[in-house]
PDB file of C-alpha atoms in Angstrom:
ATOM      1  CA  MET A   1     -11.805 144.520 -43.767  1.00  0.00           C
ATOM      2  CA  LYS A   2     -11.405 142.608 -46.571  1.00  0.00           C
ATOM      3  CA  SER A   3     -14.857 141.573 -47.654  1.00  0.00           C
ATOM      4  CA  LYS A   4     -18.474 142.743 -46.819  1.00  0.00           C
ATOM      5  CA  PRO A   5     -19.332 142.243 -43.359  1.00  0.00           C
ATOM      6  CA  VAL A   6     -22.098 139.459 -42.266  1.00  0.00           C
ATOM      7  CA  THR A   7     -21.894 139.285 -38.230  1.00  0.00           C
ATOM      8  CA  ALA A   8     -23.040 142.045 -36.275  1.00  0.00           C
ATOM      9  CA  LYS A   9     -19.127 142.257 -34.780  1.00  0.00           C
ATOM     10  CA  GLN A  10     -17.894 142.631 -38.071  1.00  0.00           C
ATOM     11  CA  TRP A  11     -20.723 145.661 -39.022  1.00  0.00           C
ATOM     12  CA  MET A  12     -19.660 146.941 -35.627  1.00  0.00           C
ATOM     13  CA  ALA A  13     -16.171 147.395 -36.759  1.00  0.00           C
ATOM     14  CA  ALA A  14     -16.900 148.453 -39.793  1.00  0.00           C
ATOM     15  CA  ALA A  15     -19.128 151.298 -38.485  1.00  0.00           C
ATOM     16  CA  PHE A  16     -16.015 152.315 -35.892  1.00  0.00           C
ATOM     17  CA  CYS A  17     -13.844 152.202 -38.812  1.00  0.00           C
ATOM     18  CA  PHE A  18     -16.501 154.412 -40.743  1.00  0.00           C
ATOM     19  CA  ALA A  19     -16.656 157.299 -37.863  1.00  0.00           C
ATOM     20  CA  LEU A  20     -12.345 157.380 -37.265  1.00  0.00           C
ATOM     21  CA  GLU A  21     -12.264 158.756 -40.543  1.00  0.00           C
ATOM     22  CA  THR A  22     -15.702 161.075 -40.354  1.00  0.00           C
ATOM     23  CA  ALA A  23     -15.837 161.897 -37.079  1.00  0.00           C
ATOM     24  CA  MET A  24     -19.389 160.913 -37.091  1.00  0.00           C
ATOM     25  CA  ARG A  25     -21.086 160.182 -33.870  1.00  0.00           C
ATOM     26  CA  LYS A  26     -22.401 156.946 -33.741  1.00  0.00           C
ATOM     27  CA  GLY A  27     -26.076 157.587 -34.255  1.00  0.00           C
ATOM     28  CA  GLU A  28     -24.848 159.735 -38.028  1.00  0.00           C
ATOM     29  CA  VAL A  29     -23.260 156.618 -38.756  1.00  0.00           C
ATOM     30  CA  LEU A  30     -25.848 153.771 -37.670  1.00  0.00           C
ATOM     31  CA  SER A  31     -28.707 156.224 -39.411  1.00  0.00           C
ATOM     32  CA  LEU A  32     -26.682 156.812 -42.556  1.00  0.00           C
ATOM     33  CA  GLU A  33     -28.563 155.719 -45.526  1.00  0.00           C
ATOM     34  CA  TRP A  34     -26.689 155.071 -49.746  1.00  0.00           C
ATOM     35  CA  GLY A  35     -28.751 158.302 -51.178  1.00  0.00           C
ATOM     36  CA  GLU A  36     -27.172 160.277 -48.749  1.00  0.00           C
ATOM     37  CA  ILE A  37     -23.659 159.285 -50.232  1.00  0.00           C
ATOM     38  CA  HIS A  38     -22.879 162.041 -52.739  1.00  0.00           C
ATOM     39  CA  LYS A  39     -20.186 160.116 -54.513  1.00  0.00           C
ATOM     40  CA  VAL A  40     -18.900 162.605 -57.171  1.00  0.00           C
ATOM     41  CA  ALA A  41     -18.899 165.579 -54.775  1.00  0.00           C
ATOM     42  CA  LYS A  42     -17.178 162.987 -51.943  1.00  0.00           C
ATOM     43  CA  TYR A  43     -19.307 163.947 -48.940  1.00  0.00           C
ATOM     44  CA  ALA A  44     -22.026 162.396 -46.576  1.00  0.00           C
ATOM     45  CA  HIS A  45     -25.414 164.450 -46.300  1.00  0.00           C
ATOM     46  CA  LEU A  46     -26.707 164.323 -42.605  1.00  0.00           C
ATOM     47  CA  ASP A  47     -30.407 165.503 -42.506  1.00  0.00           C
ATOM     48  CA  MET A  48     -30.512 165.802 -38.970  1.00  0.00           C
ATOM     49  CA  THR A  49     -27.766 165.964 -36.438  1.00  0.00           C
ATOM     50  CA  LYS A  50     -27.432 166.332 -32.581  1.00  0.00           C
ATOM     51  CA  ASN A  51     -27.594 169.825 -32.665  1.00  0.00           C
ATOM     52  CA  GLY A  52     -30.663 170.115 -34.565  1.00  0.00           C
ATOM     53  CA  GLU A  53     -28.950 170.915 -37.955  1.00  0.00           C
ATOM     54  CA  GLU A  54     -28.278 169.322 -41.069  1.00  0.00           C
ATOM     55  CA  ARG A  55     -24.477 168.667 -42.200  1.00  0.00           C
ATOM     56  CA  ASN A  56     -22.405 168.084 -45.118  1.00  0.00           C
ATOM     57  CA  VAL A  57     -19.287 165.526 -43.791  1.00  0.00           C
ATOM     58  CA  PRO A  58     -16.656 165.198 -46.657  1.00  0.00           C
ATOM     59  CA  LEU A  59     -15.499 161.938 -46.630  1.00  0.00           C
ATOM     60  CA  SER A  60     -11.871 160.772 -47.197  1.00  0.00           C
ATOM     61  CA  LYS A  61     -10.344 158.091 -49.685  1.00  0.00           C
ATOM     62  CA  ALA A  62     -10.185 155.497 -46.893  1.00  0.00           C
ATOM     63  CA  ALA A  63     -14.154 156.114 -46.056  1.00  0.00           C
ATOM     64  CA  PHE A  64     -14.793 155.875 -49.964  1.00  0.00           C
ATOM     65  CA  ASP A  65     -13.012 152.390 -49.638  1.00  0.00           C
ATOM     66  CA  LEU A  66     -14.527 151.246 -47.128  1.00  0.00           C
ATOM     67  CA  LEU A  67     -18.526 152.142 -48.584  1.00  0.00           C
ATOM     68  CA  ALA A  68     -17.191 150.769 -51.950  1.00  0.00           C
ATOM     69  CA  LYS A  69     -16.686 147.264 -49.526  1.00  0.00           C
ATOM     70  CA  LEU A  70     -20.286 147.723 -48.219  1.00  0.00           C
ATOM     71  CA  GLY A  71     -21.542 147.505 -51.745  1.00  0.00           C
ATOM     72  CA  GLU A  72     -24.510 149.427 -52.509  1.00  0.00           C
ATOM     73  CA  GLY A  73     -27.995 149.934 -51.770  1.00  0.00           C
ATOM     74  CA  ALA A  74     -31.176 151.427 -52.265  1.00  0.00           C
ATOM     75  CA  PRO A  75     -31.189 155.285 -51.433  1.00  0.00           C
ATOM     76  CA  LYS A  76     -33.401 154.375 -48.465  1.00  0.00           C
ATOM     77  CA  GLU A  77     -31.571 151.744 -47.262  1.00  0.00           C
ATOM     78  CA  ARG A  78     -29.214 151.903 -44.172  1.00  0.00           C
ATOM     79  CA  ILE A  79     -25.748 151.580 -45.050  1.00  0.00           C
ATOM     80  CA  PHE A  80     -24.685 150.000 -41.685  1.00  0.00           C
ATOM     81  CA  LYS A  81     -26.578 146.686 -40.839  1.00  0.00           C
ATOM     82  CA  VAL A  82     -26.216 146.828 -37.222  1.00  0.00           C
ATOM     83  CA  GLU A  83     -29.197 148.098 -34.358  1.00  0.00           C
ATOM     84  CA  ALA A  84     -27.829 150.385 -31.951  1.00  0.00           C
ATOM     85  CA  GLY A  85     -28.175 148.074 -29.023  1.00  0.00           C
ATOM     86  CA  ASN A  86     -25.915 145.125 -30.972  1.00  0.00           C
ATOM     87  CA  LEU A  87     -23.323 147.320 -31.675  1.00  0.00           C
ATOM     88  CA  ASP A  88     -23.341 148.680 -28.289  1.00  0.00           C
ATOM     89  CA  LYS A  89     -22.788 145.231 -27.495  1.00  0.00           C
ATOM     90  CA  GLU A  90     -20.267 143.915 -29.735  1.00  0.00           C
ATOM     91  CA  PHE A  91     -18.519 147.147 -28.577  1.00  0.00           C
ATOM     92  CA  ARG A  92     -18.595 145.855 -25.053  1.00  0.00           C
ATOM     93  CA  ALA A  93     -17.544 142.791 -26.272  1.00  0.00           C
ATOM     94  CA  ALA A  94     -14.278 143.613 -28.035  1.00  0.00           C
ATOM     95  CA  ARG A  95     -13.246 146.225 -25.068  1.00  0.00           C
ATOM     96  CA  LYS A  96     -13.013 143.226 -22.664  1.00  0.00           C
ATOM     97  CA  ALA A  97     -10.900 141.209 -25.350  1.00  0.00           C
ATOM     98  CA  THR A  98      -8.648 143.463 -26.062  1.00  0.00           C
ATOM     99  CA  GLY A  99      -8.217 144.855 -22.383  1.00  0.00           C
ATOM    100  CA  LEU A 100      -9.050 148.308 -23.819  1.00  0.00           C
ATOM    101  CA  MET A 101     -12.011 148.990 -21.045  1.00  0.00           C
ATOM    102  CA  HIS A 102     -11.425 152.997 -21.073  1.00  0.00           C
ATOM    103  CA  VAL A 103     -12.080 152.878 -24.865  1.00  0.00           C
ATOM    104  CA  ARG A 104     -15.380 153.686 -25.674  1.00  0.00           C
ATOM    105  CA  PHE A 105     -16.932 154.251 -29.749  1.00  0.00           C
ATOM    106  CA  HIS A 106     -17.332 157.835 -28.854  1.00  0.00           C
ATOM    107  CA  ASP A 107     -13.417 158.165 -28.949  1.00  0.00           C
ATOM    108  CA  SER A 108     -13.710 157.654 -32.380  1.00  0.00           C
ATOM    109  CA  ARG A 109     -14.871 161.007 -32.366  1.00  0.00           C
ATOM    110  CA  ARG A 110     -11.857 162.701 -30.890  1.00  0.00           C
ATOM    111  CA  GLU A 111      -9.275 160.592 -32.577  1.00  0.00           C
ATOM    112  CA  ALA A 112     -10.897 161.474 -35.914  1.00  0.00           C
ATOM    113  CA  THR A 113     -11.071 165.134 -35.232  1.00  0.00           C
ATOM    114  CA  THR A 114      -7.749 165.168 -34.349  1.00  0.00           C
ATOM    115  CA  ASN A 115      -6.209 163.166 -37.478  1.00  0.00           C
ATOM    116  CA  ILE A 116      -8.638 165.824 -39.588  1.00  0.00           C
ATOM    117  CA  ALA A 117      -7.419 168.654 -38.125  1.00  0.00           C
ATOM    118  CA  GLY A 118      -3.998 168.395 -39.302  1.00  0.00           C
ATOM    119  CA  LYS A 119      -5.277 167.916 -42.944  1.00  0.00           C
ATOM    120  CA  LEU A 120      -7.308 171.430 -43.015  1.00  0.00           C
ATOM    121  CA  SER A 121      -6.133 174.922 -43.170  1.00  0.00           C
ATOM    122  CA  ASN A 122      -8.195 176.325 -40.198  1.00  0.00           C
ATOM    123  CA  VAL A 123      -9.905 175.999 -37.310  1.00  0.00           C
ATOM    124  CA  LEU A 124     -13.541 176.964 -38.983  1.00  0.00           C
ATOM    125  CA  GLU A 125     -12.686 173.709 -41.860  1.00  0.00           C
ATOM    126  CA  LEU A 126     -11.994 171.162 -38.885  1.00  0.00           C
ATOM    127  CA  ALA A 127     -15.767 173.076 -37.566  1.00  0.00           C
ATOM    128  CA  ALA A 128     -17.858 172.298 -40.407  1.00  0.00           C
ATOM    129  CA  VAL A 129     -16.544 168.524 -40.441  1.00  0.00           C
ATOM    130  CA  THR A 130     -17.810 167.897 -36.798  1.00  0.00           C
ATOM    131  CA  GLY A 131     -20.462 169.803 -36.638  1.00  0.00           C
ATOM    132  CA  HIS A 132     -19.447 171.794 -33.649  1.00  0.00           C
ATOM    133  CA  LYS A 133     -20.883 175.313 -33.526  1.00  0.00           C
ATOM    134  CA  ASP A 134     -18.922 176.169 -30.189  1.00  0.00           C
ATOM    135  CA  LEU A 135     -15.211 176.320 -30.570  1.00  0.00           C
ATOM    136  CA  LYS A 136     -14.705 175.998 -26.969  1.00  0.00           C
ATOM    137  CA  MET A 137     -16.483 172.040 -27.351  1.00  0.00           C
ATOM    138  CA  LEU A 138     -14.424 171.513 -30.265  1.00  0.00           C
ATOM    139  CA  LYS A 139     -11.493 172.384 -28.568  1.00  0.00           C
ATOM    140  CA  ILE A 140     -12.436 169.342 -25.914  1.00  0.00           C
ATOM    141  CA  TYR A 141     -12.366 166.585 -29.252  1.00  0.00           C
ATOM    142  CA  PHE A 142      -8.910 168.429 -30.887  1.00  0.00           C
ATOM    143  CA  ALA A 143      -5.905 167.272 -28.983  1.00  0.00           C
ATOM    144  CA  PRO A 144      -2.716 167.894 -31.276  1.00  0.00           C
ATOM    145  CA  SER A 145       0.267 166.584 -29.587  1.00  0.00           C
ATOM    146  CA  PRO A 146       3.024 168.661 -29.209  1.00  0.00           C
ATOM    147  CA  ALA A 147       5.478 167.375 -30.989  1.00  0.00           C
ATOM    148  CA  ASP A 148       3.346 167.937 -34.461  1.00  0.00           C
ATOM    149  CA  LEU A 149       2.318 171.484 -33.151  1.00  0.00           C
ATOM    150  CA  ALA A 150       6.233 171.759 -32.553  1.00  0.00           C
ATOM    151  CA  ALA A 151       6.678 170.052 -35.925  1.00  0.00           C
ATOM    152  CA  LYS A 152       4.339 172.471 -37.961  1.00  0.00           C
ATOM    153  CA  MET A 153       6.278 175.596 -36.142  1.00  0.00           C
ATOM    154  CA  GLY A 154       9.434 174.418 -37.804  1.00  0.00           C
TER     155      GLY A 154
END
């Protein structure tokens, strides 16, 4: 992303990129407000998540770079300026245009979880990032490649 989004399509793309960096759910991304971003400590605070609890999500450099391109708003202002219905519409159009009809926005959560797992030292840290309480559910989202696992084994 080279500049601040203007259209619903651009806002959808920005939200998807942010989700790929954070493993946040679509609703969490769309409801995120500027006041919930803690720049110095490098995390986003989510007051309410799907499982009914708050969570702190560490933010990568790429996530921070994306936020910087969006500009900063008032503390109670939503970061991503697209409504869920418009995001869904634009995502469906993008899928159709690219021929990737099997991809869903929620797939960003699995992709991000797998990518983040490679950067952390254990599964408990990964669960803290994604908010999974149950490691069986986390396993659904974490899909390491056999080659990556073999490389770690030496």
